[in-house]
Amino acid sequence: MEINDFIQHFAEQFDFTDSGEFKADTVFKQLDEWSSIVALSVISMVDEEYGVTIKGDDIKLSDTIEDLFNIVQSKA
Amino acid sequence: MDYNPFSLEGKTILITGGAGGIGSEVARVCSKLGARIILTDIREEALTMALDTLSKHEGKEHLAIKADLTDADELNGLVTAIPEIDGFVCNAGVMKLVLTQFITEEELKRIQSINLNAPILLTRSLLKKKKINRGGSIVFTASAAGVYRVSIGNAIYATTKCGIDAFMRTVALEYGHKGIRCNSVNPGMVETALISGFTEEEKEKEMLNYPLRRFAKPEDIAFGIAFLLSDASSFVTGSALKIDGGMTLS
Ligand SMILES: NC(=O)c1ccc[n+]([C@@H]2O[C@H](COP(=O)([O-])OP(=O)(O)OC[C@H]3O[C@@H](n4cnc5c(N)ncnc54)[C@H](O)[C@@H]3O)[C@@H](O)[C@H]2O)c1
């Protein structure tokens, strides 16, 4: 599992946010476009791309994209 | 005073999803109202545990039968194994939140087969094999979802519950002349394993949509189902009973 791939998949769940905004240390819940719908997309993306089931609580516990990546990696 | 038009004395009632939060509570409430219970579920251990919690009556043993309702052989086996019944609570169901663009055919088929196909096929077999007595009552656990409102990520589930709503009304129309009634209860959020996917934060936010400021307890739903099973509802058929704390009012 590659963090850069993860960041790219993560970014694909957004429509308006500039792709340059997405880095490992991006605090994603502070992005204007972040919403509960995007959160649901991220959960499905993780299932589809990595075959890993994460929950709303895993997102709640993550501040940065890398935090979430680490959770996904630990469950893979 | 033994006046009780809601009594289920002398009735035998089949409950699917009987090991779950709502199903097991329906079984407890109905057994207290005097019914003999036949519980069925795919989860054997939880089923036995639920059976142990029922109020016992002399000479009327409750039964628990394990069956996967999405398997045709197991469904037919269940129908053959049970005696004639006066009530059928069609309640087993699953939910998964997923945005429309992430729906897979596999998940669509899985959820439909439990929530929609199994209820239709089981009802068919019970009617065909004449297992439901005259004066009998069928109750589906549909949902506020689909029938009264839709919400984000819940397309498949809501669609299956709309299907149940149409099926419920059709059965009511077709079997009224045989004295068989058919209705549904339509809960909002109920505190069971089914909604364990939501975070506490999400639940708190959702609760603001409930004028009564709480979600249902399984008992709230069980009482509605017990009413529809009892002779107190003898003239009620084809109805969808909202039990949602007022959630769908606005
Ligand atoms: N909990 C809610 O908020 C809520 C709201 C509206 C409607 N409902 C409906 O109420 C019903 C009961 O749900 P619950 O809240 O008690 O959930 P639950 O998960 O506690 O119970 C559902 C039961 O169905 C059983 N089941 C699943 N697949 C099966 C299969 N293939 N064959 C046989 N049994 C199977 C499960 O083992 C489980 O015991 C469902 O139809 C659900 O859609 C629930």
GROMACS .gro file of C-alpha atoms and ligand atoms in nm:
model
  370
    1MET     CA    1   0.000   0.000   0.000
    2GLU     CA    2   0.147   0.329  -0.118
    3ILE     CA    3   0.069   0.656   0.056
    4ASN     CA    4   0.081   0.853  -0.269
    5ASP     CA    5  -0.178   0.625  -0.431
    6PHE     CA    6  -0.392   0.660  -0.122
    7ILE     CA    7  -0.371   1.038  -0.136
    8GLN     CA    8  -0.472   1.029  -0.502
    9HIS     CA    9  -0.773   0.807  -0.435
   10PHE     CA   10  -0.863   1.027  -0.140
   11ALA     CA   11  -0.846   1.339  -0.360
   12GLU     CA   12  -1.072   1.178  -0.622
   13GLN     CA   13  -1.361   1.194  -0.375
   14PHE     CA   14  -1.356   1.574  -0.402
   15ASP     CA   15  -1.483   1.780  -0.696
   16PHE     CA   16  -1.368   2.138  -0.636
   17THR     CA   17  -1.068   2.123  -0.408
   18ASP     CA   18  -0.739   2.176  -0.595
   19SER     CA   19  -0.542   1.850  -0.613
   20GLY     CA   20  -0.237   2.040  -0.482
   21GLU     CA   21  -0.416   2.070  -0.147
   22PHE     CA   22  -0.384   1.698  -0.076
   23LYS     CA   23  -0.067   1.601   0.110
   24ALA     CA   24   0.010   1.338   0.373
   25ASP     CA   25  -0.016   1.600   0.646
   26THR     CA   26  -0.332   1.771   0.515
   27VAL     CA   27  -0.585   1.813   0.798
   28PHE     CA   28  -0.867   1.702   0.573
   29LYS     CA   29  -1.165   1.791   0.791
   30GLN     CA   30  -1.061   2.156   0.759
   31LEU     CA   31  -1.106   2.151   0.380
   32ASP     CA   32  -1.409   2.358   0.272
   33GLU     CA   33  -1.544   2.073   0.065
   34TRP     CA   34  -1.526   1.814   0.346
   35SER     CA   35  -1.875   1.685   0.439
   36SER     CA   36  -2.050   1.375   0.563
   37ILE     CA   37  -2.111   1.276   0.200
   38VAL     CA   38  -1.740   1.295   0.121
   39ALA     CA   39  -1.676   1.089   0.435
   40LEU     CA   40  -1.913   0.821   0.305
   41SER     CA   41  -1.730   0.829  -0.032
   42VAL     CA   42  -1.397   0.781   0.141
   43ILE     CA   43  -1.534   0.478   0.333
   44SER     CA   44  -1.656   0.322   0.006
   45MET     CA   45  -1.332   0.409  -0.179
   46VAL     CA   46  -1.128   0.230   0.092
   47ASP     CA   47  -1.356  -0.075   0.059
   48GLU     CA   48  -1.336  -0.073  -0.324
   49GLU     CA   49  -0.963  -0.002  -0.364
   50TYR     CA   50  -0.817  -0.180  -0.060
   51GLY     CA   51  -1.087  -0.430   0.042
   52VAL     CA   52  -1.077  -0.279   0.391
   53THR     CA   53  -1.385  -0.186   0.595
   54ILE     CA   54  -1.345   0.134   0.794
   55LYS     CA   55  -1.609   0.307   1.002
   56GLY     CA   56  -1.710   0.664   1.071
   57ASP     CA   57  -1.515   0.637   1.397
   58ASP     CA   58  -1.191   0.568   1.209
   59ILE     CA   59  -1.240   0.892   1.020
   60LYS     CA   60  -1.326   1.072   1.341
   61LEU     CA   61  -0.998   0.954   1.496
   62SER     CA   62  -0.789   1.074   1.199
   63ASP     CA   63  -0.666   1.431   1.161
   64THR     CA   64  -0.442   1.399   0.856
   65ILE     CA   65  -0.470   1.188   0.543
   66GLU     CA   66  -0.168   0.995   0.668
   67ASP     CA   67  -0.347   0.913   0.996
   68LEU     CA   68  -0.627   0.754   0.796
   69PHE     CA   69  -0.379   0.580   0.566
   70ASN     CA   70  -0.216   0.423   0.874
   71ILE     CA   71  -0.551   0.295   0.998
   72VAL     CA   72  -0.633   0.145   0.658
   73GLN     CA   73  -0.287  -0.013   0.637
   74SER     CA   74  -0.323  -0.164   0.984
   75LYS     CA   75  -0.652  -0.328   0.880
   76ALA     CA   76  -0.534  -0.456   0.540
   77MET     CA   77  -6.042  -0.748   3.542
   78ASP     CA   78  -5.931  -0.965   3.255
   79TYR     CA   79  -6.051  -0.741   2.975
   80ASN     CA   80  -5.770  -0.743   2.717
   81PRO     CA   81  -5.852  -0.697   2.347
   82PHE     CA   82  -5.477  -0.705   2.277
   83SER     CA   83  -5.435  -1.060   2.408
   84LEU     CA   84  -5.251  -1.310   2.185
   85GLU     CA   85  -5.376  -1.608   2.385
   86GLY     CA   86  -5.423  -1.915   2.166
   87LYS     CA   87  -5.221  -1.772   1.875
   88THR     CA   88  -4.906  -1.923   1.724
   89ILE     CA   89  -4.671  -1.663   1.577
   90LEU     CA   90  -4.374  -1.707   1.343
   91ILE     CA   91  -4.104  -1.437   1.370
   92THR     CA   92  -3.810  -1.404   1.128
   93GLY     CA   93  -3.496  -1.219   1.235
   94GLY     CA   94  -3.593  -1.357   1.575
   95ALA     CA   95  -3.242  -1.337   1.715
   96GLY     CA   96  -3.211  -0.966   1.636
   97GLY     CA   97  -3.289  -0.655   1.835
   98ILE     CA   98  -3.646  -0.603   1.718
   99GLY     CA   99  -3.735  -0.967   1.646
  100SER     CA  100  -3.633  -1.098   1.989
  101GLU     CA  101  -3.825  -0.817   2.162
  102VAL     CA  102  -4.136  -0.890   1.953
  103ALA     CA  103  -4.106  -1.253   2.067
  104ARG     CA  104  -4.080  -1.156   2.435
  105VAL     CA  105  -4.376  -0.917   2.416
  106CYS     CA  106  -4.595  -1.166   2.225
  107SER     CA  107  -4.507  -1.448   2.464
  108LYS     CA  108  -4.611  -1.226   2.756
  109LEU     CA  109  -4.940  -1.161   2.578
  110GLY     CA  110  -4.999  -1.537   2.569
  111ALA     CA  111  -4.876  -1.644   2.223
  112ARG     CA  112  -4.679  -1.952   2.132
  113ILE     CA  113  -4.368  -1.838   1.944
  114ILE     CA  114  -4.172  -1.988   1.654
  115LEU     CA  115  -3.848  -1.798   1.618
  116THR     CA  116  -3.622  -1.825   1.316
  117ASP     CA  117  -3.288  -1.665   1.229
  118ILE     CA  118  -2.961  -1.743   1.054
  119ARG     CA  119  -2.761  -1.699   1.378
  120GLU     CA  120  -2.807  -2.018   1.579
  121GLU     CA  121  -2.646  -1.922   1.909
  122ALA     CA  122  -2.825  -1.588   1.935
  123LEU     CA  123  -3.146  -1.767   1.842
  124THR     CA  124  -3.115  -2.010   2.135
  125MET     CA  125  -3.039  -1.720   2.367
  126ALA     CA  126  -3.350  -1.534   2.248
  127LEU     CA  127  -3.563  -1.846   2.297
  128ASP     CA  128  -3.451  -1.866   2.661
  129THR     CA  129  -3.587  -1.517   2.732
  130LEU     CA  130  -3.949  -1.599   2.639
  131SER     CA  131  -4.231  -1.629   2.891
  132LYS     CA  132  -4.329  -1.993   2.918
  133HIS     CA  133  -4.683  -2.131   2.907
  134GLU     CA  134  -4.798  -2.471   3.010
  135GLY     CA  135  -4.846  -2.715   2.724
  136LYS     CA  136  -4.725  -2.471   2.456
  137GLU     CA  137  -4.360  -2.506   2.378
  138HIS     CA  138  -4.190  -2.224   2.188
  139LEU     CA  139  -3.971  -2.332   1.896
  140ALA     CA  140  -3.649  -2.202   1.741
  141ILE     CA  141  -3.555  -2.306   1.388
  142LYS     CA  142  -3.229  -2.196   1.226
  143ALA     CA  143  -3.264  -2.103   0.857
  144ASP     CA  144  -3.091  -1.883   0.600
  145LEU     CA  145  -3.394  -1.728   0.429
  146THR     CA  146  -3.194  -1.651   0.115
  147ASP     CA  147  -3.147  -2.026   0.058
  148ALA     CA  148  -3.448  -2.185  -0.116
  149ASP     CA  149  -3.400  -2.526   0.048
  150GLU     CA  150  -3.372  -2.380   0.398
  151LEU     CA  151  -3.676  -2.158   0.338
  152ASN     CA  152  -3.883  -2.456   0.221
  153GLY     CA  153  -3.753  -2.663   0.512
  154LEU     CA  154  -3.875  -2.397   0.754
  155VAL     CA  155  -4.222  -2.385   0.598
  156THR     CA  156  -4.251  -2.764   0.615
  157ALA     CA  157  -4.128  -2.780   0.974
  158ILE     CA  158  -4.375  -2.535   1.126
  159PRO     CA  159  -4.734  -2.598   1.235
  160GLU     CA  160  -5.021  -2.373   1.123
  161ILE     CA  161  -4.981  -2.016   1.244
  162ASP     CA  162  -5.203  -1.719   1.329
  163GLY     CA  163  -4.938  -1.452   1.301
  164PHE     CA  164  -4.633  -1.401   1.077
  165VAL     CA  165  -4.382  -1.128   1.161
  166CYS     CA  166  -4.158  -1.088   0.859
  167ASN     CA  167  -3.871  -0.895   1.010
  168ALA     CA  168  -3.523  -1.022   0.910
  169GLY     CA  169  -3.328  -0.754   0.727
  170VAL     CA  170  -2.988  -0.595   0.670
  171MET     CA  171  -2.862  -0.246   0.593
  172LYS     CA  172  -2.544  -0.104   0.445
  173LEU     CA  173  -2.472   0.261   0.381
  174VAL     CA  174  -2.311   0.330   0.046
  175LEU     CA  175  -2.330   0.622  -0.195
  176THR     CA  176  -2.496   0.538  -0.527
  177GLN     CA  177  -2.175   0.559  -0.731
  178PHE     CA  178  -2.018   0.284  -0.517
  179ILE     CA  179  -2.307   0.034  -0.543
  180THR     CA  180  -2.186  -0.306  -0.663
  181GLU     CA  181  -2.412  -0.566  -0.823
  182GLU     CA  182  -2.303  -0.817  -0.559
  183GLU     CA  183  -2.412  -0.598  -0.267
  184LEU     CA  184  -2.732  -0.499  -0.445
  185LYS     CA  185  -2.822  -0.866  -0.491
  186ARG     CA  186  -2.725  -0.960  -0.135
  187ILE     CA  187  -2.934  -0.690   0.032
  188GLN     CA  188  -3.230  -0.739  -0.203
  189SER     CA  189  -3.231  -1.111  -0.148
  190ILE     CA  190  -3.263  -1.075   0.231
  191ASN     CA  191  -3.481  -0.763   0.252
  192LEU     CA  192  -3.712  -0.815  -0.045
  193ASN     CA  193  -3.692  -1.156  -0.216
  194ALA     CA  194  -3.696  -1.367   0.101
  195PRO     CA  195  -4.004  -1.191   0.248
  196ILE     CA  196  -4.192  -1.232  -0.082
  197LEU     CA  197  -4.094  -1.597  -0.128
  198LEU     CA  198  -4.160  -1.693   0.233
  199THR     CA  199  -4.502  -1.524   0.233
  200ARG     CA  200  -4.583  -1.704  -0.091
  201SER     CA  201  -4.492  -2.043   0.052
  202LEU     CA  202  -4.685  -1.988   0.375
  203LEU     CA  203  -4.996  -1.891   0.178
  204LYS     CA  204  -4.957  -2.168  -0.079
  205LYS     CA  205  -4.910  -2.437   0.188
  206LYS     CA  206  -5.209  -2.290   0.377
  207LYS     CA  207  -5.003  -2.240   0.690
  208ILE     CA  208  -5.176  -1.914   0.785
  209ASN     CA  209  -5.510  -1.968   0.960
  210ARG     CA  210  -5.826  -1.772   0.887
  211GLY     CA  211  -5.819  -1.458   1.099
  212GLY     CA  212  -5.439  -1.457   1.068
  213SER     CA  213  -5.222  -1.147   1.055
  214ILE     CA  214  -4.903  -1.078   0.858
  215VAL     CA  215  -4.680  -0.793   0.974
  216PHE     CA  216  -4.372  -0.672   0.786
  217THR     CA  217  -4.100  -0.468   0.948
  218ALA     CA  218  -4.063  -0.215   0.668
  219SER     CA  219  -3.910   0.123   0.756
  220ALA     CA  220  -3.965   0.495   0.750
  221ALA     CA  221  -3.675   0.478   0.502
  222GLY     CA  222  -3.793   0.458   0.143
  223VAL     CA  223  -4.163   0.465   0.232
  224TYR     CA  224  -4.170   0.803   0.410
  225ARG     CA  225  -3.826   0.953   0.349
  226VAL     CA  226  -3.491   0.886   0.190
  227SER     CA  227  -3.146   0.964   0.325
  228ILE     CA  228  -2.794   0.983   0.191
  229GLY     CA  229  -2.617   0.652   0.131
  230ASN     CA  230  -2.926   0.442   0.187
  231ALA     CA  231  -3.052   0.386  -0.170
  232ILE     CA  232  -3.050   0.006  -0.176
  233TYR     CA  233  -3.212  -0.036   0.164
  234ALA     CA  234  -3.478   0.230   0.098
  235THR     CA  235  -3.560   0.067  -0.237
  236THR     CA  236  -3.612  -0.274  -0.076
  237LYS     CA  237  -3.839  -0.124   0.191
  238CYS     CA  238  -4.050   0.049  -0.077
  239GLY     CA  239  -4.082  -0.292  -0.240
  240ILE     CA  240  -4.203  -0.439   0.090
  241ASP     CA  241  -4.459  -0.158   0.119
  242ALA     CA  242  -4.608  -0.239  -0.224
  243PHE     CA  243  -4.601  -0.612  -0.153
  244MET     CA  244  -4.769  -0.565   0.187
  245ARG     CA  245  -5.057  -0.371   0.030
  246THR     CA  246  -5.096  -0.625  -0.250
  247VAL     CA  247  -5.118  -0.918  -0.008
  248ALA     CA  248  -5.375  -0.724   0.198
  249LEU     CA  249  -5.584  -0.681  -0.117
  250GLU     CA  250  -5.551  -1.041  -0.234
  251TYR     CA  251  -5.612  -1.224   0.095
  252GLY     CA  252  -5.868  -1.007   0.275
  253HIS     CA  253  -6.151  -1.234   0.160
  254LYS     CA  254  -5.978  -1.525   0.337
  255GLY     CA  255  -5.976  -1.326   0.660
  256ILE     CA  256  -5.599  -1.277   0.645
  257ARG     CA  257  -5.479  -0.924   0.719
  258CYS     CA  258  -5.147  -0.775   0.616
  259ASN     CA  259  -4.981  -0.457   0.750
  260SER     CA  260  -4.640  -0.312   0.824
  261VAL     CA  261  -4.465  -0.117   1.095
  262ASN     CA  262  -4.235   0.157   0.970
  263PRO     CA  263  -3.975   0.248   1.232
  264GLY     CA  264  -3.730   0.535   1.227
  265MET     CA  265  -3.399   0.468   1.403
  266VAL     CA  266  -3.420   0.187   1.658
  267GLU     CA  267  -3.141   0.113   1.907
  268THR     CA  268  -3.023  -0.225   1.768
  269ALA     CA  269  -2.711  -0.370   1.602
  270LEU     CA  270  -2.848  -0.256   1.266
  271ILE     CA  271  -2.750   0.106   1.333
  272SER     CA  272  -2.411   0.028   1.492
  273GLY     CA  273  -2.239   0.171   1.182
  274PHE     CA  274  -2.328   0.527   1.283
  275THR     CA  275  -2.089   0.724   1.507
  276GLU     CA  276  -2.218   0.881   1.831
  277GLU     CA  277  -2.176   1.221   1.666
  278GLU     CA  278  -2.390   1.119   1.368
  279LYS     CA  279  -2.656   0.979   1.601
  280GLU     CA  280  -2.668   1.298   1.807
  281LYS     CA  281  -2.713   1.504   1.492
  282GLU     CA  282  -2.981   1.270   1.358
  283MET     CA  283  -3.168   1.282   1.690
  284LEU     CA  284  -3.239   1.652   1.636
  285ASN     CA  285  -3.482   1.538   1.362
  286TYR     CA  286  -3.685   1.349   1.625
  287PRO     CA  287  -3.944   1.568   1.802
  288LEU     CA  288  -3.948   1.317   2.089
  289ARG     CA  289  -3.566   1.354   2.108
  290ARG     CA  290  -3.475   0.989   2.125
  291PHE     CA  291  -3.458   0.688   1.898
  292ALA     CA  292  -3.697   0.396   1.940
  293LYS     CA  293  -3.630   0.113   2.181
  294PRO     CA  294  -3.708  -0.233   2.032
  295GLU     CA  295  -4.007  -0.242   2.267
  296ASP     CA  296  -4.166   0.061   2.096
  297ILE     CA  297  -4.172  -0.135   1.770
  298ALA     CA  298  -4.275  -0.463   1.934
  299PHE     CA  299  -4.587  -0.303   2.087
  300GLY     CA  300  -4.697  -0.181   1.742
  301ILE     CA  301  -4.643  -0.526   1.594
  302ALA     CA  302  -4.831  -0.691   1.882
  303PHE     CA  303  -5.128  -0.462   1.817
  304LEU     CA  304  -5.132  -0.559   1.448
  305LEU     CA  305  -5.116  -0.929   1.544
  306SER     CA  306  -5.399  -0.901   1.795
  307ASP     CA  307  -5.773  -0.906   1.729
  308ALA     CA  308  -5.782  -0.542   1.844
  309SER     CA  309  -5.671  -0.458   1.489
  310SER     CA  310  -5.929  -0.685   1.320
  311PHE     CA  311  -6.038  -0.410   1.079
  312VAL     CA  312  -5.687  -0.286   0.998
  313THR     CA  313  -5.533  -0.417   0.675
  314GLY     CA  314  -5.301  -0.262   0.417
  315SER     CA  315  -5.174  -0.004   0.667
  316ALA     CA  316  -4.820   0.119   0.715
  317LEU     CA  317  -4.783   0.219   1.080
  318LYS     CA  318  -4.516   0.485   1.134
  319ILE     CA  319  -4.337   0.441   1.467
  320ASP     CA  320  -4.076   0.712   1.435
  321GLY     CA  321  -4.109   0.959   1.723
  322GLY     CA  322  -4.237   1.216   1.472
  323MET     CA  323  -3.917   1.210   1.266
  324THR     CA  324  -4.093   1.219   0.928
  325LEU     CA  325  -4.316   1.516   1.017
  326SER     CA  326  -4.074   1.772   0.880
  327LIG     N1  327  -3.280  -0.072   1.373
  327LIG     C1  328  -3.338   0.022   1.299
  327LIG     O1  329  -3.307   0.141   1.311
  327LIG     C2  330  -3.447  -0.015   1.201
  327LIG     C3  331  -3.524   0.088   1.144
  327LIG     C4  332  -3.625   0.057   1.052
  327LIG     C5  333  -3.645  -0.075   1.015
  327LIG     N2  334  -3.568  -0.174   1.070
  327LIG     C6  335  -3.592  -0.312   1.024
  327LIG     O2  336  -3.620  -0.395   1.135
  327LIG     C7  337  -3.585  -0.531   1.103
  327LIG     C8  338  -3.508  -0.591   1.217
  327LIG     O3  339  -3.386  -0.522   1.233
  327LIG     P1  340  -3.309  -0.504   1.372
  327LIG     O4  341  -3.297  -0.358   1.394
  327LIG     O5  342  -3.368  -0.589   1.476
  327LIG     O6  343  -3.164  -0.553   1.330
  327LIG     P2  344  -3.080  -0.682   1.378
  327LIG     O7  345  -2.958  -0.680   1.296
  327LIG     O8  346  -3.069  -0.681   1.526
  327LIG     O9  347  -3.175  -0.806   1.336
  327LIG     C9  348  -3.186  -0.855   1.205
  327LIG    C10  349  -3.183  -1.006   1.211
  327LIG    O10  350  -3.200  -1.061   1.079
  327LIG    C11  351  -3.122  -1.177   1.072
  327LIG     N3  352  -3.087  -1.214   0.933
  327LIG    C12  353  -3.004  -1.146   0.849
  327LIG     N4  354  -2.991  -1.214   0.734
  327LIG    C13  355  -3.066  -1.325   0.745
  327LIG    C14  356  -3.090  -1.435   0.657
  327LIG     N5  357  -3.033  -1.444   0.536
  327LIG     N6  358  -3.172  -1.534   0.699
  327LIG    C15  359  -3.228  -1.528   0.824
  327LIG     N7  360  -3.209  -1.427   0.910
  327LIG    C16  361  -3.128  -1.326   0.871
  327LIG    C17  362  -2.996  -1.140   1.150
  327LIG    O11  363  -2.922  -1.255   1.191
  327LIG    C18  364  -3.052  -1.060   1.266
  327LIG    O12  365  -3.073  -1.139   1.382
  327LIG    C19  366  -3.510  -0.524   0.970
  327LIG    O13  367  -3.595  -0.560   0.864
  327LIG    C20  368  -3.474  -0.376   0.958
  327LIG    O14  369  -3.460  -0.336   0.825
  327LIG    C21  370  -3.472  -0.147   1.162
   0.00000   0.00000   0.00000
